Short mmCIF file of C-alpha atoms in Angstrom, two decimals:
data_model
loop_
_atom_site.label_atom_id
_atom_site.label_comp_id
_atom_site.label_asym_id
_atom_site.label_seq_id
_atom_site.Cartn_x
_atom_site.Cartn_y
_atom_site.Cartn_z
CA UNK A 1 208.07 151.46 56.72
CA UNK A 2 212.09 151.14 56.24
CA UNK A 3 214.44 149.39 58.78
CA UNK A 4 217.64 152.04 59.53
CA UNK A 5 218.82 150.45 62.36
CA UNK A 6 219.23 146.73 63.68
CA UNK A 7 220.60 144.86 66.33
CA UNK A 8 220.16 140.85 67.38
CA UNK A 9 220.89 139.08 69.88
CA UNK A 10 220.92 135.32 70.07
CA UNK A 11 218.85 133.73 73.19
CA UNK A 12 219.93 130.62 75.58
CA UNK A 13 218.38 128.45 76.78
CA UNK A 14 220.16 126.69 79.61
CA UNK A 15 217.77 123.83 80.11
CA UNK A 16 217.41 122.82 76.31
CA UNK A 17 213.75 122.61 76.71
CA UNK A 18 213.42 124.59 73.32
CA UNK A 19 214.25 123.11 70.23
CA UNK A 20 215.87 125.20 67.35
CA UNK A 21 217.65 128.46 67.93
CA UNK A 22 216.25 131.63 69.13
CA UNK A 23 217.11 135.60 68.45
CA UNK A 24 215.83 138.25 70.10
CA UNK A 25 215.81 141.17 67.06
CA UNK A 26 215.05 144.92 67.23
CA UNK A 27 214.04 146.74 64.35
CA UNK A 28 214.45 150.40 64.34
CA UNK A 29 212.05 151.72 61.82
CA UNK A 30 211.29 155.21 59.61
CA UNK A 31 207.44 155.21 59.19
CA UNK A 32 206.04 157.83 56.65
CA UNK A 33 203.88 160.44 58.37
CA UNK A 34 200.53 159.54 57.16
CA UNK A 35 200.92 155.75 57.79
CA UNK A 36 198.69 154.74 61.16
CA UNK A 37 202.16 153.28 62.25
CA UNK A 38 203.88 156.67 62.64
CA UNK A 39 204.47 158.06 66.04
CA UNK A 40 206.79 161.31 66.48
CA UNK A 41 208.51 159.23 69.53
CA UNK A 42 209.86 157.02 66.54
CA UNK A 43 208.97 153.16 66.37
CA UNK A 44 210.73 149.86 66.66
CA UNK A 45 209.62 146.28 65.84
CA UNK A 46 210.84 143.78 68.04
CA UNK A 47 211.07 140.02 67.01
CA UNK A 48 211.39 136.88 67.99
CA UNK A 49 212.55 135.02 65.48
CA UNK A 50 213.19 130.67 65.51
CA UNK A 51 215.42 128.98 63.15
CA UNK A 52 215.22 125.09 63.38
CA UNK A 53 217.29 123.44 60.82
CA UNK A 54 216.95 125.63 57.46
CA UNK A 55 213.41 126.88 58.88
CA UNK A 56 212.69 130.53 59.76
CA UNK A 57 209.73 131.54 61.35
CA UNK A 58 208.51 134.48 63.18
CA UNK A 59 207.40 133.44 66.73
CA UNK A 60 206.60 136.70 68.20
CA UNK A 61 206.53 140.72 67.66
CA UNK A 62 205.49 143.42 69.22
CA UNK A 63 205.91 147.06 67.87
CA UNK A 64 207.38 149.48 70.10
CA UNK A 65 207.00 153.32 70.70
CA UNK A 66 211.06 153.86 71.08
CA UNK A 67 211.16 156.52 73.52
CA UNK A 68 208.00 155.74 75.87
CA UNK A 69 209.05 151.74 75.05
CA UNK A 70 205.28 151.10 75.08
CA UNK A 71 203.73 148.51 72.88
CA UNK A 72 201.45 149.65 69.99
CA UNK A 73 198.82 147.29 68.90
CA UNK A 74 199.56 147.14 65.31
CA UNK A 75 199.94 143.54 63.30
CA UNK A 76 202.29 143.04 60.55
CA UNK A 77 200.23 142.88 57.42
CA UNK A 78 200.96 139.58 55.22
CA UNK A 79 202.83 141.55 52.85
CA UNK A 80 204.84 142.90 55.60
CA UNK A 81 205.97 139.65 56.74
CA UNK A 82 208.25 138.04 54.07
CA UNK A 83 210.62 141.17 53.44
CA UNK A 84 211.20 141.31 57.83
CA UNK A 85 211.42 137.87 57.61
CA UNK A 86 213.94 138.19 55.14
CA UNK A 87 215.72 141.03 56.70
CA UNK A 88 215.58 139.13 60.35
CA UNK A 89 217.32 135.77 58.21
CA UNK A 90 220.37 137.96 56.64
CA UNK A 91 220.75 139.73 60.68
CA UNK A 92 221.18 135.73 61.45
CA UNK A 93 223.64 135.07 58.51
CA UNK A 94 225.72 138.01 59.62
CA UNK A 95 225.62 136.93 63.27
CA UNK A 96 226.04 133.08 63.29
CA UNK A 97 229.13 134.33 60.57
CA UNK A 98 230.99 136.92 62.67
CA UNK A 99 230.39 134.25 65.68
CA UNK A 100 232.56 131.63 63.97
CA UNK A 101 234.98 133.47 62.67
CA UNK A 102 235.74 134.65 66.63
CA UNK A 103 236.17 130.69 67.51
#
């Protein structure tokens, strides 16, 4: 499984009920034929991913059949976890970065 394609999207929340920040994050990936993961309508992993304070954490996912958009019951093996974790925290870098340098 290999990411080619990313976007992210930072979520409000206009009440301030939640604490920490919250980004919505689509992963498109390239899954190798003979993994149980493949599909020929391609697949995407989308995240929800919190940051409070220096803290990352992966509250939700849900892979994603990208053409039919339905949800694949597949779980993120343990090994799995730490490299989209650390792909998801450099997306938030990037973001929070390009955000400030606009203000």
């Amino acid at each position: 499984m290999n990411i080619i394609e990313a976007t992210i999207e930072k979520l409000d929340d206009p009440f301030g009920i939640l604490t920490g920040d919250r980004y919505e994050i689509f992963l498109m990936l390239d899954v190798d034929q003979d993994d149980d993961l493949f599909s020929e309508n391609g697949m995407m992993l989308k995240l929800i991913v919190v940051v409070e304070q220096s803290n990352y954490k992966i509250a939700q996912y849900d892979f994603i059949e990208k053409s039919t958009e339905k949800i694949v019951d597949f779980a993120l093996d343990e090994e799995e976890k730490e490299p989209v974790l650390s792909y998801c925290k450099k997306l938030i870098a990037v973001e929070e970065s390009e955000k400030s340098e606009m203000n």
